[in-house]
Amino acid sequence: MCSSMAHAGDATAAALPLLPMPAQVQRAPGHFEVTAGTVISVSPGDAAAVRTAHDLADLLNRTRHLPLAVRVQSMAPAGAIRLRLDPQAAVEQAEGYTLDVDARGIRMSARSSTGLFYGAMTLWQLLTPDSTHGAVQVPALAIRDWPRFAWRGLMLDVARHYQSPATIKQLLDAMAEHKLNVFHWHLTDDQGWRIEIKRYPELTRIGAWRTPPGAGVGGDPKRYGGFYTQAQIRDIVAYAAARHITVVPELDMPGHAQAAVAAYPRLIGVTDQRPAVSVDWGVNPYLYDVDDASFGFIEHVLDEVMALFPSTYIHVGGDEAIKDQWKASPAVQAKMRTLGIKDEDGLQSWFIDRIGRYLAAHGRRLIGWDEILEGGLPASASVMSWRGTQGAIDAAKAGHDVVLAPAGSLYLDNLQSARADEPSGRLAVLPLSKVYAFEPVDASLDADQARHVLGLEGALWTEYVPSDWHVQHAIFPRIDALAERAWSPQASRDWQDFLARLPSQLRRYHAQGIAFADSAFAVEATLEGGSAAAPTTGEARVSLGNQAHDGAIRYTIDGSAPTIASPAYAAPFEVTLPATIRALAFAADGTPLAAARTRVLDRAALSTRSSSELHACPGGDLGLRVPLLPDRDRPDTPVYNVDLFHSCWIYPQARIDGVVAIHVDAARLARNYGLAHDQAKVVAYPASTAHGELEVRLDTCDGTVLARLPLPAGDAPGTRFDLQGALPPHAGNHDLCLRFTAPIQGPLYAIGSVQLLDHAIDARRRSGSSIEGGKNERHL
């Protein structure tokens, strides 16, 4: 072997199917073949190695159908895989390990059971480089590996949408395979209290359930929610610990407390009024009171929480606590005067400090979102920074430990692309590349300050991610980028190398039944000059590409399925209309990187814009993609891009020569958003009829009214309906402004698609003929 170690990004390591990439890799000629007859050998009395050996054998059998026997033996036979806990292992770090492969076998050692487990996860990846089953050749190499950061986290919000223990365990399995070690479990919020507290049973009898908008519509449940019993929590905590994962619970305070106040309004509420468990996403007004009874309640809850979770850290939230109730309460204001606190931000700081001192007295540490910096940071607190990175920078410079989870880089409820086939989520697109590019340690921190950066964490808020398949879609494969940034050395970051290693991981996801997103590799077809020009010329010039700029793209123009033998895309090409483009990106070994995507090019399709193709009106922001009902989430659920403040969209550069009518697929959605002080920003447009209309205006939203399409009576959310009306003749390309004038006290109206109709298309629509080519396809 070579005399020096190669860093992870070196060419010698590029072909290895490993994520995250180890700290050091040294390649050598040759290989070792693992077959069904290969033994995993461990020494007598080495309990950690025995556990790890069985974990490895079980995982390998499930994913590659390669059964390996585990043998306890003083000496490893030739051609074995030897696992050993060794206080003198070459890697000193507690989570580090060594892994050596040559023609004689495989040897792995570590100074701790955690390091041994992570070495086994690396070995499993080496043993599953492709989608075949059975024997596998492992290249000769030497790995010396350890993590960059101690906190390698993933947060799941179950307060908005309850996830089953089975789903939690599947996620913990995946975290372990990616060497993530902190599961941040967001258990309470305005919309649900998910943890059984025996002293306060109303928290789950009342606080764990809500009556959602549209309850009972389309078979949806009339009561929505769930909670985890203490027995289930102990089981999940133990399951995580066996995979070297610490579970950090989060109970939000002093804000995001509506579910708790709904259960015990007179004990902990500021107003004594009992609200319903909230169905509104966003910021709600209910706070914990600051009297002794409220703190007694919180401390009793924390006593039971600490008995369930052995983690050093307890997360207390601290975010988005609007202080209106405190400001309006004479009792709270009197308390502030007694304490000598000048404002409500200072009161929150005092509140958090009191909780922090209680936790410290019980051997625990408080961590909260960066709002706990407001009013002064309690000395004992650690900060999780979500509003960018400045909160972490400020806290680290002040000597506080920090974890980075900035919304723009690590919030996994952000969509992975702007494609029409993405499910609901926040429209601030967070592509795989941006997660991979994130650097947790800001350049302004000196070495001592940088030591306060514990690590980073991906956060999945679930307001718009209700189901287990959607959770997987949101997390995978961005978890790979997260894991590599958390584990691998900073100097080894290499986006192209990462992409080269990712196909092996995607095949593992297939084998494990994980519904990962293929957004980064999905091929997009764009037309030069836009969609408006093509119907006039009868031809289109098509460009193909994907978000990652990766893979060999193959395509067809007749609607047939593309294969590795289909034409290779090299440059934009001309097609004659009508045509149906189907395209697919392939990895270097010929396996597909994504599902094939289809774009139909005919007059009807080119005159139609989906919700995702409409633009925001001037001064607006289409910030959310939401489902038809907030708690409905099946793969076929319609989704709509909406602006909560302006019910207004732009159909850009519509070609209206010969257009005689407009058809709109519209929907009535739940207006379930807690906007707090931003409620006054919601714009109402003047209506001409009792229920309002959809206005179609030329060029600008103050332009000529081309049509007013009356809205049907009713206010039930989850309702879809068609609107159609004649348009006066005009020529050329124009922006069309479409806005709803319905009262803003009622439901939220949305647009699914807009189609401009000429005489031929209008006739076909009225006759009931299909004009939406390929409507069952996943469209480019």
PDB file of C-alpha atoms in Angstrom, residues 261-396:
ATOM      1  CA  VAL A 261     -53.478  25.780  27.179  1.00  0.00           C
ATOM      2  CA  ALA A 262     -56.446  24.020  25.558  1.00  0.00           C
ATOM      3  CA  ALA A 263     -55.931  21.206  28.049  1.00  0.00           C
ATOM      4  CA  TYR A 264     -55.317  23.326  31.192  1.00  0.00           C
ATOM      5  CA  PRO A 265     -56.402  26.928  30.542  1.00  0.00           C
ATOM      6  CA  ARG A 266     -56.852  27.984  34.160  1.00  0.00           C
ATOM      7  CA  LEU A 267     -53.629  26.378  35.336  1.00  0.00           C
ATOM      8  CA  ILE A 268     -51.183  27.676  32.726  1.00  0.00           C
ATOM      9  CA  GLY A 269     -53.022  30.104  30.431  1.00  0.00           C
ATOM     10  CA  VAL A 270     -52.692  33.865  30.608  1.00  0.00           C
ATOM     11  CA  THR A 271     -56.369  34.617  29.898  1.00  0.00           C
ATOM     12  CA  ASP A 272     -58.117  31.634  31.585  1.00  0.00           C
ATOM     13  CA  GLN A 273     -59.996  31.121  28.300  1.00  0.00           C
ATOM     14  CA  ARG A 274     -59.999  27.618  26.807  1.00  0.00           C
ATOM     15  CA  PRO A 275     -59.077  27.694  23.120  1.00  0.00           C
ATOM     16  CA  ALA A 276     -59.451  24.765  20.776  1.00  0.00           C
ATOM     17  CA  VAL A 277     -56.312  22.928  19.774  1.00  0.00           C
ATOM     18  CA  SER A 278     -55.164  25.030  16.851  1.00  0.00           C
ATOM     19  CA  VAL A 279     -55.713  24.073  13.228  1.00  0.00           C
ATOM     20  CA  ASP A 280     -53.839  27.146  12.006  1.00  0.00           C
ATOM     21  CA  TRP A 281     -50.244  26.891  10.804  1.00  0.00           C
ATOM     22  CA  GLY A 282     -47.945  29.751  11.672  1.00  0.00           C
ATOM     23  CA  VAL A 283     -47.872  31.937  14.762  1.00  0.00           C
ATOM     24  CA  ASN A 284     -50.648  31.659  17.340  1.00  0.00           C
ATOM     25  CA  PRO A 285     -51.150  33.957  20.351  1.00  0.00           C
ATOM     26  CA  TYR A 286     -51.285  31.547  23.312  1.00  0.00           C
ATOM     27  CA  LEU A 287     -48.468  31.718  25.854  1.00  0.00           C
ATOM     28  CA  TYR A 288     -47.685  30.101  29.178  1.00  0.00           C
ATOM     29  CA  ASP A 289     -48.374  32.318  32.153  1.00  0.00           C
ATOM     30  CA  VAL A 290     -45.420  33.394  34.312  1.00  0.00           C
ATOM     31  CA  ASP A 291     -46.899  32.710  37.737  1.00  0.00           C
ATOM     32  CA  ASP A 292     -45.854  29.963  40.132  1.00  0.00           C
ATOM     33  CA  ALA A 293     -48.695  27.654  39.094  1.00  0.00           C
ATOM     34  CA  SER A 294     -47.558  27.737  35.475  1.00  0.00           C
ATOM     35  CA  PHE A 295     -43.942  27.048  36.403  1.00  0.00           C
ATOM     36  CA  GLY A 296     -45.054  24.261  38.708  1.00  0.00           C
ATOM     37  CA  PHE A 297     -46.857  22.674  35.789  1.00  0.00           C
ATOM     38  CA  ILE A 298     -43.807  23.022  33.518  1.00  0.00           C
ATOM     39  CA  GLU A 299     -41.459  21.591  36.124  1.00  0.00           C
ATOM     40  CA  HIS A 300     -43.724  18.592  36.752  1.00  0.00           C
ATOM     41  CA  VAL A 301     -43.859  17.972  33.000  1.00  0.00           C
ATOM     42  CA  LEU A 302     -40.084  18.260  32.730  1.00  0.00           C
ATOM     43  CA  ASP A 303     -39.664  15.779  35.602  1.00  0.00           C
ATOM     44  CA  GLU A 304     -41.522  13.146  33.570  1.00  0.00           C
ATOM     45  CA  VAL A 305     -39.701  14.143  30.386  1.00  0.00           C
ATOM     46  CA  MET A 306     -36.288  13.804  32.040  1.00  0.00           C
ATOM     47  CA  ALA A 307     -37.293  10.379  33.354  1.00  0.00           C
ATOM     48  CA  LEU A 308     -38.015   9.282  29.772  1.00  0.00           C
ATOM     49  CA  PHE A 309     -35.119  10.926  27.941  1.00  0.00           C
ATOM     50  CA  PRO A 310     -31.555  10.516  29.260  1.00  0.00           C
ATOM     51  CA  SER A 311     -30.206  13.159  26.863  1.00  0.00           C
ATOM     52  CA  THR A 312     -28.016  15.921  28.269  1.00  0.00           C
ATOM     53  CA  TYR A 313     -29.978  18.508  26.296  1.00  0.00           C
ATOM     54  CA  ILE A 314     -33.661  19.356  26.606  1.00  0.00           C
ATOM     55  CA  HIS A 315     -34.977  21.646  23.863  1.00  0.00           C
ATOM     56  CA  VAL A 316     -37.504  24.252  25.034  1.00  0.00           C
ATOM     57  CA  GLY A 317     -38.247  26.012  21.755  1.00  0.00           C
ATOM     58  CA  GLY A 318     -38.465  29.696  22.613  1.00  0.00           C
ATOM     59  CA  ASP A 319     -39.323  30.749  19.067  1.00  0.00           C
ATOM     60  CA  GLU A 320     -42.113  32.901  17.646  1.00  0.00           C
ATOM     61  CA  ALA A 321     -43.611  33.860  21.006  1.00  0.00           C
ATOM     62  CA  ILE A 322     -45.660  36.961  20.248  1.00  0.00           C
ATOM     63  CA  LYS A 323     -46.143  38.786  23.517  1.00  0.00           C
ATOM     64  CA  ASP A 324     -49.651  40.253  23.082  1.00  0.00           C
ATOM     65  CA  GLN A 325     -51.195  38.226  25.908  1.00  0.00           C
ATOM     66  CA  TRP A 326     -48.412  39.181  28.283  1.00  0.00           C
ATOM     67  CA  LYS A 327     -48.756  42.842  27.293  1.00  0.00           C
ATOM     68  CA  ALA A 328     -52.514  42.777  27.905  1.00  0.00           C
ATOM     69  CA  SER A 329     -52.364  40.972  31.270  1.00  0.00           C
ATOM     70  CA  PRO A 330     -52.348  43.172  34.406  1.00  0.00           C
ATOM     71  CA  ALA A 331     -50.952  40.239  36.413  1.00  0.00           C
ATOM     72  CA  VAL A 332     -48.056  39.700  34.023  1.00  0.00           C
ATOM     73  CA  GLN A 333     -47.272  43.408  33.920  1.00  0.00           C
ATOM     74  CA  ALA A 334     -47.285  43.514  37.719  1.00  0.00           C
ATOM     75  CA  LYS A 335     -44.894  40.554  37.767  1.00  0.00           C
ATOM     76  CA  MET A 336     -42.550  42.402  35.415  1.00  0.00           C
ATOM     77  CA  ARG A 337     -42.543  45.442  37.678  1.00  0.00           C
ATOM     78  CA  THR A 338     -41.804  43.260  40.703  1.00  0.00           C
ATOM     79  CA  LEU A 339     -38.902  41.616  38.885  1.00  0.00           C
ATOM     80  CA  GLY A 340     -37.615  44.902  37.510  1.00  0.00           C
ATOM     81  CA  ILE A 341     -37.968  43.692  33.923  1.00  0.00           C
ATOM     82  CA  LYS A 342     -38.468  46.499  31.430  1.00  0.00           C
ATOM     83  CA  ASP A 343     -40.075  44.674  28.493  1.00  0.00           C
ATOM     84  CA  GLU A 344     -41.597  41.386  27.366  1.00  0.00           C
ATOM     85  CA  ASP A 345     -38.415  40.229  25.586  1.00  0.00           C
ATOM     86  CA  GLY A 346     -36.683  40.553  28.914  1.00  0.00           C
ATOM     87  CA  LEU A 347     -39.492  38.555  30.505  1.00  0.00           C
ATOM     88  CA  GLN A 348     -38.935  35.751  27.998  1.00  0.00           C
ATOM     89  CA  SER A 349     -35.230  35.785  28.838  1.00  0.00           C
ATOM     90  CA  TRP A 350     -36.122  35.522  32.543  1.00  0.00           C
ATOM     91  CA  PHE A 351     -38.579  32.705  31.736  1.00  0.00           C
ATOM     92  CA  ILE A 352     -35.978  30.739  29.771  1.00  0.00           C
ATOM     93  CA  ASP A 353     -33.337  31.329  32.440  1.00  0.00           C
ATOM     94  CA  ARG A 354     -35.632  29.956  35.134  1.00  0.00           C
ATOM     95  CA  ILE A 355     -36.268  26.817  33.088  1.00  0.00           C
ATOM     96  CA  GLY A 356     -32.558  26.528  32.345  1.00  0.00           C
ATOM     97  CA  ARG A 357     -31.697  26.685  36.031  1.00  0.00           C
ATOM     98  CA  TYR A 358     -34.266  23.986  36.800  1.00  0.00           C
ATOM     99  CA  LEU A 359     -32.786  21.722  34.151  1.00  0.00           C
ATOM    100  CA  ALA A 360     -29.247  22.435  35.343  1.00  0.00           C
ATOM    101  CA  ALA A 361     -30.240  21.464  38.884  1.00  0.00           C
ATOM    102  CA  HIS A 362     -31.174  18.077  37.455  1.00  0.00           C
ATOM    103  CA  GLY A 363     -27.964  17.629  35.497  1.00  0.00           C
ATOM    104  CA  ARG A 364     -29.387  18.712  32.132  1.00  0.00           C
ATOM    105  CA  ARG A 365     -28.726  21.563  29.715  1.00  0.00           C
ATOM    106  CA  LEU A 366     -31.200  23.843  27.958  1.00  0.00           C
ATOM    107  CA  ILE A 367     -31.095  24.485  24.241  1.00  0.00           C
ATOM    108  CA  GLY A 368     -33.524  26.713  22.346  1.00  0.00           C
ATOM    109  CA  TRP A 369     -34.102  28.450  19.033  1.00  0.00           C
ATOM    110  CA  ASP A 370     -32.207  31.679  18.456  1.00  0.00           C
ATOM    111  CA  GLU A 371     -35.083  33.895  19.693  1.00  0.00           C
ATOM    112  CA  ILE A 372     -33.840  33.110  23.199  1.00  0.00           C
ATOM    113  CA  LEU A 373     -31.069  35.601  22.412  1.00  0.00           C
ATOM    114  CA  GLU A 374     -33.674  38.376  22.560  1.00  0.00           C
ATOM    115  CA  GLY A 375     -33.705  40.123  25.894  1.00  0.00           C
ATOM    116  CA  GLY A 376     -30.354  38.613  26.868  1.00  0.00           C
ATOM    117  CA  LEU A 377     -29.170  35.014  26.683  1.00  0.00           C
ATOM    118  CA  PRO A 378     -29.237  33.030  29.929  1.00  0.00           C
ATOM    119  CA  ALA A 379     -25.754  31.921  30.942  1.00  0.00           C
ATOM    120  CA  SER A 380     -26.616  28.209  30.847  1.00  0.00           C
ATOM    121  CA  ALA A 381     -28.322  28.190  27.448  1.00  0.00           C
ATOM    122  CA  SER A 382     -27.164  26.768  24.132  1.00  0.00           C
ATOM    123  CA  VAL A 383     -28.577  28.108  20.864  1.00  0.00           C
ATOM    124  CA  MET A 384     -30.000  26.400  17.808  1.00  0.00           C
ATOM    125  CA  SER A 385     -29.853  28.985  15.041  1.00  0.00           C
ATOM    126  CA  TRP A 386     -32.673  28.889  12.467  1.00  0.00           C
ATOM    127  CA  ARG A 387     -33.087  32.502  11.291  1.00  0.00           C
ATOM    128  CA  GLY A 388     -29.913  32.320   9.239  1.00  0.00           C
ATOM    129  CA  THR A 389     -26.515  31.955  10.911  1.00  0.00           C
ATOM    130  CA  GLN A 390     -26.143  35.253  12.781  1.00  0.00           C
ATOM    131  CA  GLY A 391     -27.713  33.903  15.947  1.00  0.00           C
ATOM    132  CA  ALA A 392     -25.114  31.140  16.061  1.00  0.00           C
ATOM    133  CA  ILE A 393     -22.292  33.570  15.360  1.00  0.00           C
ATOM    134  CA  ASP A 394     -23.396  35.934  18.126  1.00  0.00           C
ATOM    135  CA  ALA A 395     -23.883  33.120  20.633  1.00  0.00           C
ATOM    136  CA  ALA A 396     -20.548  31.450  19.831  1.00  0.00           C
TER     137      ALA A 396
END
